[in-house]
Short mmCIF file of C-alpha atoms (C1' of nucleotides) in Angstrom, two decimals:
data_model
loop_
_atom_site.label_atom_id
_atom_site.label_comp_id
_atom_site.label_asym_id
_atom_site.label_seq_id
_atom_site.Cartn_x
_atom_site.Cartn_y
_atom_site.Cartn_z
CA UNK N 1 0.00 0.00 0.00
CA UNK N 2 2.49 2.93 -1.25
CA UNK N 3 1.48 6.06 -1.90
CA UNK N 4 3.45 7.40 -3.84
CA UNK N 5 4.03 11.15 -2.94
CA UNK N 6 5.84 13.02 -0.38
CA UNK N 7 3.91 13.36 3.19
CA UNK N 8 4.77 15.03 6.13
CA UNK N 9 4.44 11.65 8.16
CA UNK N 10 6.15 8.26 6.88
CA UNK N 11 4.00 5.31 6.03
CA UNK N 12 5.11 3.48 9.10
CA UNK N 13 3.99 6.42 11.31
CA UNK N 14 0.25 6.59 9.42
CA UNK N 15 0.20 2.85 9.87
CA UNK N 16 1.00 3.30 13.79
CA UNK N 17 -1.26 6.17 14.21
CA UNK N 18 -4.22 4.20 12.60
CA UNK N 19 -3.58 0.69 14.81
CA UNK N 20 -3.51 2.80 17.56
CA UNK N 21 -6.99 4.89 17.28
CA UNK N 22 -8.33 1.16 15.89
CA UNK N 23 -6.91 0.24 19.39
CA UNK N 24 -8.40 3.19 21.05
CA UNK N 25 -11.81 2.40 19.44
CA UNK N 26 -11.93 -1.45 20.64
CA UNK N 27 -10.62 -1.00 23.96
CA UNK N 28 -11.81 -3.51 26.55
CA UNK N 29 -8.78 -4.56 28.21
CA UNK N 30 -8.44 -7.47 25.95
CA UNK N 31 -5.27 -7.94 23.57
CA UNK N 32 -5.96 -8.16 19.60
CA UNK N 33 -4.00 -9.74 16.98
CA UNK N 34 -1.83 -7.97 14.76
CA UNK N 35 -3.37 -10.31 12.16
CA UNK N 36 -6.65 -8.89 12.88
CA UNK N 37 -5.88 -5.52 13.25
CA UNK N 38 -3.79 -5.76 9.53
CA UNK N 39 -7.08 -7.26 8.32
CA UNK N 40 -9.16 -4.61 9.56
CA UNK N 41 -7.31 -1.34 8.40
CA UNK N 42 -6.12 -3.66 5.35
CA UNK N 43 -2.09 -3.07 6.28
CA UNK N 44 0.69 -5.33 5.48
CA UNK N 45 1.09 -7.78 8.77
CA UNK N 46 4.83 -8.32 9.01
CA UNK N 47 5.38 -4.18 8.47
CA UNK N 48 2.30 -3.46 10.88
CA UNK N 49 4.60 -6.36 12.93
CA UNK N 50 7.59 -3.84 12.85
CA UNK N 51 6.23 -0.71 13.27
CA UNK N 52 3.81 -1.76 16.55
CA UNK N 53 7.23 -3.17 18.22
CA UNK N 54 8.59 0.55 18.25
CA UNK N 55 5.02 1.12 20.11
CA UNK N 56 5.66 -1.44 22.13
CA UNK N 57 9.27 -0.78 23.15
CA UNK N 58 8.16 3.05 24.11
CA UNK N 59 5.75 1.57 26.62
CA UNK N 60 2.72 2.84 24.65
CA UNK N 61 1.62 -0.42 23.69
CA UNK N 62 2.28 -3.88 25.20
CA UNK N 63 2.22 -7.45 23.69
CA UNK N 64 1.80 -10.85 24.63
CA UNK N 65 2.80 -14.36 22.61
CA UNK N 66 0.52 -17.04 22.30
CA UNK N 67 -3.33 -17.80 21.49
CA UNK N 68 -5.45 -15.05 22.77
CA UNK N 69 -2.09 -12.67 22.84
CA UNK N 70 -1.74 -9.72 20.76
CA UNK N 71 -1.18 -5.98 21.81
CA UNK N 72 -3.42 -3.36 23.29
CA UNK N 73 -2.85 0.36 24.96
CA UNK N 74 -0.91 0.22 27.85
CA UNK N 75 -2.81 3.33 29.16
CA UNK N 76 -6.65 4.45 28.03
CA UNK N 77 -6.92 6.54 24.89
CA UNK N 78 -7.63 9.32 26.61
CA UNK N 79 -4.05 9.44 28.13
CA UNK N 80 -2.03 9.11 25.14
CA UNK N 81 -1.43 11.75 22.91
CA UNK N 82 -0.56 11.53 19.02
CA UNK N 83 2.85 12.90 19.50
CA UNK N 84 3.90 10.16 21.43
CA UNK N 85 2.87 7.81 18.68
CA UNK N 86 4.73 9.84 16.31
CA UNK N 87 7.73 10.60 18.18
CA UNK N 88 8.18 6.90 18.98
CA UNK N 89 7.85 6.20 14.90
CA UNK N 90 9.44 9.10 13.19
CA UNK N 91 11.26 10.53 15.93
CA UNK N 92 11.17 14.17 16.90
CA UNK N 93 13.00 15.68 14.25
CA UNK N 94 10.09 16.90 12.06
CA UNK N 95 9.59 19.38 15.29
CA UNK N 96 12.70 19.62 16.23
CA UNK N 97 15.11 20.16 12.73
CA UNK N 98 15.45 23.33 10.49
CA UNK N 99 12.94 23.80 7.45
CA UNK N 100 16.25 24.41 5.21
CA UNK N 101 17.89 21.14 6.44
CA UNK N 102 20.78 22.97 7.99
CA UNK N 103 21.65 20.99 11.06
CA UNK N 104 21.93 22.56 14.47
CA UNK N 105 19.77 25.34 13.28
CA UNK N 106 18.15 26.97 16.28
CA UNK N 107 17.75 30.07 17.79
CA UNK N 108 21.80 30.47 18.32
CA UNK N 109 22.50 30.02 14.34
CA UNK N 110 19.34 30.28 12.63
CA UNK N 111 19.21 30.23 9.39
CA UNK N 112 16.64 32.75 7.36
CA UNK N 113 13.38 30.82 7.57
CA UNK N 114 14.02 30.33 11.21
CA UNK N 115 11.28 32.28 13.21
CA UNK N 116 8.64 31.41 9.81
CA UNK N 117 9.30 27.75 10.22
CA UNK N 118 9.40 27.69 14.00
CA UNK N 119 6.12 29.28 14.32
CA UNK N 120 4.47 26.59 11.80
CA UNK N 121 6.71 23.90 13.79
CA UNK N 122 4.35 24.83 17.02
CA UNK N 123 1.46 24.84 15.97
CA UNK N 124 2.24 20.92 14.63
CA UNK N 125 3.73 20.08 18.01
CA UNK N 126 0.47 21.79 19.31
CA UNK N 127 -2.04 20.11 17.59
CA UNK N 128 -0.33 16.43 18.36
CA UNK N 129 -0.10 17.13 21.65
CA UNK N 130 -3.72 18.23 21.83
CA UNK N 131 -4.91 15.32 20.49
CA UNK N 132 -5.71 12.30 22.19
CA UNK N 133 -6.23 9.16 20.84
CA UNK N 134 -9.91 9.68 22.43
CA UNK N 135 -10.72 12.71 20.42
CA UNK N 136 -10.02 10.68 17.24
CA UNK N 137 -12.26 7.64 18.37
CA UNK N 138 -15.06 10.23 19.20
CA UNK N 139 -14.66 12.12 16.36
CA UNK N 140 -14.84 9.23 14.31
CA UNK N 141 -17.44 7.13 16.24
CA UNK N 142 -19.92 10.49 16.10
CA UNK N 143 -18.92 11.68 12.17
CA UNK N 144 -18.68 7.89 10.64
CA UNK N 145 -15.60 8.84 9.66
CA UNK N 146 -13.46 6.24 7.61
CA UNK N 147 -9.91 5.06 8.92
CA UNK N 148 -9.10 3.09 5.92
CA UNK N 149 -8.62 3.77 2.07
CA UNK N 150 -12.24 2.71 0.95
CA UNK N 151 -14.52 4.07 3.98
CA UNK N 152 -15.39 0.60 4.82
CA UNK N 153 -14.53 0.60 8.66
CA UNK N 154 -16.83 0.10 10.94
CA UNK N 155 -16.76 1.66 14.46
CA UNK N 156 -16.97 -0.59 17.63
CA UNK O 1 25.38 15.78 2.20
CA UNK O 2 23.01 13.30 3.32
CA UNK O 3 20.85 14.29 6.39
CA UNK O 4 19.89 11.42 7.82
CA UNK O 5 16.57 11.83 9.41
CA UNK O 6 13.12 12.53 8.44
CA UNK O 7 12.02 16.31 6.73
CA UNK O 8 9.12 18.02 6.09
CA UNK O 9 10.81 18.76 2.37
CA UNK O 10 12.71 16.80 0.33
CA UNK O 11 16.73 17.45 0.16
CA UNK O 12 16.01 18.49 -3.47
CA UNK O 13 13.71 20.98 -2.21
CA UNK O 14 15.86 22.57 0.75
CA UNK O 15 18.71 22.66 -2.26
CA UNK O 16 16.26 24.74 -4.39
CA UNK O 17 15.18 26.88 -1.83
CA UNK O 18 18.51 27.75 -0.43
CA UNK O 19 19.66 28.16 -4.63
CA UNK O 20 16.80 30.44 -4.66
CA UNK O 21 17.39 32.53 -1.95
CA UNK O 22 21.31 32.98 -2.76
CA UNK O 23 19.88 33.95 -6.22
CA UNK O 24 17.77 36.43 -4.73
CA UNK O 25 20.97 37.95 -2.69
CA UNK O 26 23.19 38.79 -5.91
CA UNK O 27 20.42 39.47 -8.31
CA UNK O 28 21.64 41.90 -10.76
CA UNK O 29 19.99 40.21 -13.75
CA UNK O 30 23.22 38.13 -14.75
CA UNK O 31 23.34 34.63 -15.00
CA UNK O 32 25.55 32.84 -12.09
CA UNK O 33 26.45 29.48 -13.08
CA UNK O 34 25.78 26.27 -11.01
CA UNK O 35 29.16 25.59 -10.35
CA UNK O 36 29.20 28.63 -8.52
CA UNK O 37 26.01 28.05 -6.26
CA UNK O 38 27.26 24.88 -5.60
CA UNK O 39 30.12 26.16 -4.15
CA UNK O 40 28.76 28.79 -2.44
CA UNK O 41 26.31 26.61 -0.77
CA UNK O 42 28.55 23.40 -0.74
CA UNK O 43 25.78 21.46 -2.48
CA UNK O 44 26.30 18.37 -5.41
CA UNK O 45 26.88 20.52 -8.35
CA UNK O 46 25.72 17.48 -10.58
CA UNK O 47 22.22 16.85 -8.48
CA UNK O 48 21.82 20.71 -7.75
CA UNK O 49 21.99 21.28 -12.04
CA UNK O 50 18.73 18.74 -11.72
CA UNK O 51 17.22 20.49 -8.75
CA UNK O 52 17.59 23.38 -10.81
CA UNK O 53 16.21 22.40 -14.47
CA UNK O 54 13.13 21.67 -12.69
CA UNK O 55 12.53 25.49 -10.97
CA UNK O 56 13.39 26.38 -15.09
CA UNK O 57 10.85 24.05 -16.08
CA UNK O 58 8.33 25.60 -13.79
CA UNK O 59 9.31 29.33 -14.97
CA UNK O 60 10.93 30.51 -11.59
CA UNK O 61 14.45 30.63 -13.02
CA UNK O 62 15.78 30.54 -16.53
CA UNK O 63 19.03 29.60 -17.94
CA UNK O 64 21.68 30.02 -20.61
CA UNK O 65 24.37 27.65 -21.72
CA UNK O 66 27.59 28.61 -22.96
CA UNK O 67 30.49 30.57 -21.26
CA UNK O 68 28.90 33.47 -19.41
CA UNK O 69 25.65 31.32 -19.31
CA UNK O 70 24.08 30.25 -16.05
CA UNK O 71 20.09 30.53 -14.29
CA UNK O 72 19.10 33.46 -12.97
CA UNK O 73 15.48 34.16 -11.42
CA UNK O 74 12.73 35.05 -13.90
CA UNK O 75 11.32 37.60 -11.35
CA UNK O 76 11.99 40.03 -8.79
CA UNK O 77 12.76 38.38 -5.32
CA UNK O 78 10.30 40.22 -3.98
CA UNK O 79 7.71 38.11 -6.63
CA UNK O 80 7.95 34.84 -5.87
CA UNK O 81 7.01 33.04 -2.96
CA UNK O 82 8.33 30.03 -1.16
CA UNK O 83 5.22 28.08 -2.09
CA UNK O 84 5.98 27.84 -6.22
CA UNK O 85 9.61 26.62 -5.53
CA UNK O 86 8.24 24.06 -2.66
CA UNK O 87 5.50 23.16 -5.36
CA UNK O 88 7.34 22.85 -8.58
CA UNK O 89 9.77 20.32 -6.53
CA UNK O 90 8.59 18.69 -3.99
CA UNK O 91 4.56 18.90 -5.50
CA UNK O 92 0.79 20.20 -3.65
CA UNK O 93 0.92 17.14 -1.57
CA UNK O 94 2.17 17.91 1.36
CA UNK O 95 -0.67 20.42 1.25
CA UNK O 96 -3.23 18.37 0.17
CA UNK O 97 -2.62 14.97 1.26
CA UNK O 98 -4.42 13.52 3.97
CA UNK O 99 -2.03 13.10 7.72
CA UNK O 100 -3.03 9.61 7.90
CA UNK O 101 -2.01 8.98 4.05
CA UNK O 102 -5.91 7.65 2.99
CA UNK O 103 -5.92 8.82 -1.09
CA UNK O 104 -9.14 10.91 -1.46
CA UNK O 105 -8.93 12.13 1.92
CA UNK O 106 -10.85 15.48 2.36
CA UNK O 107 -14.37 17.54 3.45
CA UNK O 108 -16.47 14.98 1.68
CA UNK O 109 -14.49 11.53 3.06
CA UNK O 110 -12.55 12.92 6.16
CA UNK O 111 -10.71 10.95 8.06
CA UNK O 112 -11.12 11.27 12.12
CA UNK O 113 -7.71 13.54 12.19
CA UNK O 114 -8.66 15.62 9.05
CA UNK O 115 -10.17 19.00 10.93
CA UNK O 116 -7.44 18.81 12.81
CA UNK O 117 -5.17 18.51 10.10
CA UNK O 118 -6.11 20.75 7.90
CA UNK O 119 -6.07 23.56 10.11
CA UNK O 120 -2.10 22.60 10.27
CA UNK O 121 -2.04 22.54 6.78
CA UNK O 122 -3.22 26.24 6.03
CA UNK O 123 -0.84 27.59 8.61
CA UNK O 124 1.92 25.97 6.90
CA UNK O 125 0.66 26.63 3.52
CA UNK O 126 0.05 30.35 4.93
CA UNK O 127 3.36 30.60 5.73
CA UNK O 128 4.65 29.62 2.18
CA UNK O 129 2.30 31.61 0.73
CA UNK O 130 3.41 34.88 2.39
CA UNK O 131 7.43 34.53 2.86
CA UNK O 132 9.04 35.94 -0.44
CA UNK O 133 12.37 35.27 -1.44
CA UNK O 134 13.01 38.71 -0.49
CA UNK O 135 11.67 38.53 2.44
CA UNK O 136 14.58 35.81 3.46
CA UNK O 137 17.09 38.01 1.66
CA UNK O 138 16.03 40.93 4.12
CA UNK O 139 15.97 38.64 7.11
CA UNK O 140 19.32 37.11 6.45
CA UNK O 141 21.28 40.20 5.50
CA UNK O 142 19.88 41.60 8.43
CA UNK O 143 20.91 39.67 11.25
CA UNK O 144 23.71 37.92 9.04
CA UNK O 145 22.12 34.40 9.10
CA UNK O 146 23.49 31.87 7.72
CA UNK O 147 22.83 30.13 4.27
CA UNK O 148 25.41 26.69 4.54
CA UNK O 149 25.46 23.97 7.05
CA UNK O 150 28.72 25.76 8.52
CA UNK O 151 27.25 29.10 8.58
CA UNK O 152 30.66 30.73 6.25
CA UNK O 153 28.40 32.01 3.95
CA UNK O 154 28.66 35.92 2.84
CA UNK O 155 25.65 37.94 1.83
CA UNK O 156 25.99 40.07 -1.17
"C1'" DC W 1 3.65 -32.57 27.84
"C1'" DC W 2 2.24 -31.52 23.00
"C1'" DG W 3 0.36 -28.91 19.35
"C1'" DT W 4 -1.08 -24.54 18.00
"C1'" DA W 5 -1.28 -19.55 17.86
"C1'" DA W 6 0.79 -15.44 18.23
"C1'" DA W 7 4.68 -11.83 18.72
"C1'" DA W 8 9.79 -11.20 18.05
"C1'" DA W 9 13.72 -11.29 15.34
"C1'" DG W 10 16.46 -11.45 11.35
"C1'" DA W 11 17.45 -12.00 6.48
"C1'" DC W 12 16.05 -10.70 2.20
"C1'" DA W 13 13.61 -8.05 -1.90
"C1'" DA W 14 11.57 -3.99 -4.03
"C1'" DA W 15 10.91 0.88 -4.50
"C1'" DA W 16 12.00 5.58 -3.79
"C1'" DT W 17 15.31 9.04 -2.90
"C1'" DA W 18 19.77 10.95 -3.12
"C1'" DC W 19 23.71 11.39 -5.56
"C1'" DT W 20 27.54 10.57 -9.50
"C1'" DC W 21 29.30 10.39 -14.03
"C1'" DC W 22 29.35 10.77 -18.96
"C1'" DT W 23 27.71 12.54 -23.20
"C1'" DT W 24 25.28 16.10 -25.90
"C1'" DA W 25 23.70 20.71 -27.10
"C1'" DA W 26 24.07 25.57 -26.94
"C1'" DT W 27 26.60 29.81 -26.71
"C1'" DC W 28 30.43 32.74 -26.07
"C1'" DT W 29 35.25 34.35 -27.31
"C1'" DA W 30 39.12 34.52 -29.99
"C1'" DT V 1 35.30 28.61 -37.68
"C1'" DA V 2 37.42 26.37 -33.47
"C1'" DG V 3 37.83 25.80 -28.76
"C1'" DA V 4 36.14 26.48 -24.31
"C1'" DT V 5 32.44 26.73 -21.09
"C1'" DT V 6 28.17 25.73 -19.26
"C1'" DA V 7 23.29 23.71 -18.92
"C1'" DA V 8 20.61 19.53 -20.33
"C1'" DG V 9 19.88 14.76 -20.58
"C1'" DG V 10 20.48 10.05 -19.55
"C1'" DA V 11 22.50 6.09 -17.36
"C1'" DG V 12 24.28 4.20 -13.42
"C1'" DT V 13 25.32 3.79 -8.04
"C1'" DA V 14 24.27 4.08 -3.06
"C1'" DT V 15 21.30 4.60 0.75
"C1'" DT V 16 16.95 4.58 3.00
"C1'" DT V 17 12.36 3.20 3.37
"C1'" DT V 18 8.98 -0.10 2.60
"C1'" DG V 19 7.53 -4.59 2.37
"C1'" DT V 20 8.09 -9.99 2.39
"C1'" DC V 21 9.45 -14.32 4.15
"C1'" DT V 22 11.32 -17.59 7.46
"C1'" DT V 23 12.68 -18.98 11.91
"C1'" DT V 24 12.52 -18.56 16.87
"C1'" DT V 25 10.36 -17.65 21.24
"C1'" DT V 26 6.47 -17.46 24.31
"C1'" DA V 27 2.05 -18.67 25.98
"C1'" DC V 28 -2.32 -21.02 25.89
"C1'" DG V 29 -5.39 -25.32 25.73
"C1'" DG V 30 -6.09 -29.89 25.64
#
DNA sequence: CCGTAAAAAGACAAAATACTCCTTAATCTA
DNA sequence: TAGATTAAGGAGTATTTTGTCTTTTTACGG
């Protein structure tokens, strides 16, 4: 599933962000498999493998082998915020890095775009740390709002 | 020059914005030959010429061949804006494309982050939409800002 | 204790991006 | 007109990201 043009979030990071509000959504306490939750948002199973062990490791989600294992939310979805998710996939750098690529660029040695590109660079950090995984599953539970390509998921 | 972490633009695009700006510093209207940007900005003169044919393919710069030849801008600094160089390089999708990647993504499908998104999207979009290469000509011969990753560079 | 189901781990393949090199075309200068 | 200089174009390389496949480890259920 590669789409083809540049986004400000890699595919691995989308992919983590949508297990995780799918998560979210289905929260009993109960773990689900990543089989299941690759069927559901139709994602590869092996890369949805990879990218929900970087979850994992940062203690936002936590696994177990076996029948009836799987992962789930270490905390309720009202508790964890999207830039967690991201910052655990992508790292920080998209809120952290210059817009001209020039390394160590910061308010010591900025670089022209500085001050334009920090301001933007807020309100980013802003919104993903205003955002709950909650917010999404209630925005999406009351709008019927889709979480995969063809609209077809259904809400718990 | 390979930075390795994840951007909000493409190294081709931070390339053609920085080209742009120096461009904008020394305009008188004579052409200044890659070579010499390259240097300047201590950029792949071979992969900058590329970066470059596609800003002349879009009508922001034009160039010459031939001893004496070189690109120059086809407009004032002070007439283009960050958004056609980010656009005739890197493309409209980082401000069109949906945060969670679903194709089609928009007010008629949303997806449960797309509000939120969007909002995010017009202040970055905003912000390329109002900076003018002049504007970052102004700002860095101001407060001598630097242009290359080791901050040598002289404004004009 | 055994078979099965699931995550974890690692090797591998494909695609996209970033970069290099070589040849060709255009234009200037002598 | 000839030689030099410079952009354009195309082919090839390297690295990263994305995705696949196989094996190993862990836990459940009979």
């Amino acid at each position: 599933m590669l789409f083809v043009d540049f986004m400000l979030l890699s595919s691995a990071c989308v992919y983590g962000l949508r297990a995780s509000v799918y998560l979210a959504s289905v929260s009993d306490d109960s773990y689900v498999s990543i089989t299941k939750i690759s069927e559901e948002l139709d994602i590869s199973r092996h890369f949805l493998t990879k990218v929900l062990q970087k979850l994992t490791d940062n203690d936002i989600m936590e696994s177990m082998k076996g029948p009836k294992g799987g992962v789930r939310l270490t905390r309720p979805g009202d508790e964890i915020v999207l830039l967690e998710i991201v910052a655990a996939i992508d790292g920080m750098d998209i809120l952290t890095e210059c817009a001209l690529g020039l390394p160590g660029c910061g308010t010591a040695k900025p670089c022209p775009i500085h001050d334009q590109w920090a301001d933007t660079r807020d309100e980013i950090r802003q919104m993903l740390t205003e955002t709950t995984l909650r917010n999404l599953v209630d925005r999406g539970k009351a709008g019927n709002l889709r979480l995969t390509e063809e609209g077809e998921f259904k809400w718990a």
